[in-house]
């Protein structure tokens, strides 16, 4: 069995960008073509019986919290949620596979798996692509590969990313150096919710930047290789901290645990800070909660999830109060 | 029964300054006279059978932690502990009465009682004085009253002080104004360990400044009157905070409770901050611990008490670690 490195790697995500060869790129502003794209996709999957367990979500038919819950689960991109009224997604929640339609490209097929297993994750998206390709034709150039709305995605159209938890690298101010290493290898490192987002919770996504000129296997291999380096660096720092001053480490973890269990109001930002310390505690067996539980907490403590749990749209201190309630319940 | 106002008043303390009429003031540097002062006091008390339950402590025969434990209990002054090698004290721990010898004056007779009851506290010190006066003569001037080493204590030689917990007055930046009110009435307000000490834990001692020109009753009445004003102000602020935003108040209290229960290392300063919030929580019935228990915690978490509990002299992080252990145990 493969080691999923869950102490540092939360998840693997792979997405493919695909476009129908007979439709213009970027259908956001042509409702007729957008509907055609959606129907064609659903039909193709249905003909292959590949639609079982999937639910269709249309952005224009959902309210903000409903959309945001799926975005917080990373089953929808924030781009789709915020900027694509004609967008929709066909989602298999259990398998964590989603087929986004009418986002930047006609199709964004993505899958997420726990820990470091981008190869298996890629298999899931290729299964979907295979089913589709029995009935549709994608824009493809023999020399360039798959064609996409934005040239950076042209080629394999594949982006493989790993979500890494790097609190010690962050604390030791090494993320600047890490960024440089990563960039030199043609990869990129970003915050939890993708481009331009802050590294809340010391969470970083490492992914390939370009998709052209390398095979799918090479791209995934490159991401795995960089992740391996970062995992080693982070693990060494954790071991060093534990060796040098175990009580200091335990104090930091335990204080965050205490705050999460006792606060009556907590902002998302403060939650993410304490959650990060809690995750280190779980990885080092310093608190009585599994990594699975801690990672589930991350999702459940996000704004839209809190509103869903509460059953109403709230904000400000009322939201922070409900968040604390929810956290206490989940940790008790 | 009197209301002791324990939600705000921790304790009442009264001390008398007395000097033997035939010995020069300030015996710190004359070992022979200092010994004479000590023997005379013990003999007088013994003749009256007023020495039962008392233990004699000589500063020169004790190590630092032993002395500091008694100072933290406020049964010894830090002046006696730090600057009086010929000093000693006859202490009744249960009654919280101590007779310090060869400090600034020959005798400093003091008693401490829980809550606001300076009159009863005064009775305890006058009982000791009465017993002594059957056998000794104190320096006394018909016009000035009792004579003392420092003229500020001349007169009644009495200082009555109340230990007040004023977190909301501190938070609302009203302590400057409070200082002025107090000074105008010929009283003084100081930190927990007396003159020049910081108001750690938002604890303040209100006491009379001069002892001349007023009777004992008047001095105590003045202290009670100022305390009453401060108690009202503090209580109003607490009620207002609880009315305006009860969750905010509860959040502050509960976070401190969580930190005290979960930290693995805590400095005295941080302890005092969190202890103060915990005491408000106890006064407002927001935590499951009585004020008695919280006040006992204050004493038990001080440096020398921690070393006594640990059975060894420690400092720095080791001390802070032991403090956290002790606090966790006491709050569990």
Short mmCIF file of C-alpha atoms in Angstrom, two decimals, chain A residues 245 247-248 250-251 254-259 261-267 270 274 317 321 324, chain B residues 245 247-248 250-251 254-259 261-267 270 274 317 321 324:
data_model
loop_
_atom_site.label_atom_id
_atom_site.label_comp_id
_atom_site.label_asym_id
_atom_site.label_seq_id
_atom_site.Cartn_x
_atom_site.Cartn_y
_atom_site.Cartn_z
CA UNK A 245 11.67 21.81 23.04
CA UNK A 247 6.95 21.30 25.81
CA UNK A 248 7.02 24.44 23.70
CA UNK A 250 2.93 20.91 23.04
CA UNK A 251 2.10 24.27 24.62
CA UNK A 254 -2.62 22.55 23.41
CA UNK A 255 -3.37 26.30 23.69
CA UNK A 256 -4.98 26.22 20.26
CA UNK A 257 -6.97 23.17 21.27
CA UNK A 258 -8.12 24.98 24.41
CA UNK A 259 -9.10 28.11 22.48
CA UNK A 261 -12.89 24.30 22.74
CA UNK A 262 -13.55 27.33 24.91
CA UNK A 263 -14.00 30.38 22.67
CA UNK A 264 -17.52 31.65 22.18
CA UNK A 265 -16.77 33.60 19.02
CA UNK A 266 -14.14 32.95 16.41
CA UNK A 267 -13.37 34.55 13.06
CA UNK A 270 -8.40 32.87 13.86
CA UNK A 274 -5.63 27.41 15.51
CA UNK A 317 -20.27 38.23 15.16
CA UNK A 321 -20.55 32.78 17.39
CA UNK A 324 -17.54 28.55 17.82
CA UNK B 245 -22.83 41.91 24.75
CA UNK B 247 -21.40 36.63 24.43
CA UNK B 248 -18.39 38.93 24.20
CA UNK B 250 -18.46 35.05 28.04
CA UNK B 251 -15.97 34.65 25.18
CA UNK B 254 -14.13 31.24 28.58
CA UNK B 255 -11.00 31.77 26.48
CA UNK B 256 -9.00 32.50 29.61
CA UNK B 257 -10.45 29.41 31.25
CA UNK B 258 -9.46 27.36 28.20
CA UNK B 259 -5.94 28.77 28.19
CA UNK B 261 -6.66 24.52 31.40
CA UNK B 262 -4.71 23.80 28.22
CA UNK B 263 -1.44 25.77 28.30
CA UNK B 264 1.70 23.82 29.07
CA UNK B 265 3.75 26.84 30.10
CA UNK B 266 2.58 30.08 31.59
CA UNK B 267 4.42 33.11 32.94
CA UNK B 270 0.03 35.81 31.73
CA UNK B 274 -6.20 35.11 32.74
CA UNK B 317 10.52 27.95 31.47
CA UNK B 321 5.86 24.65 33.01
CA UNK B 324 0.81 25.25 34.15
#
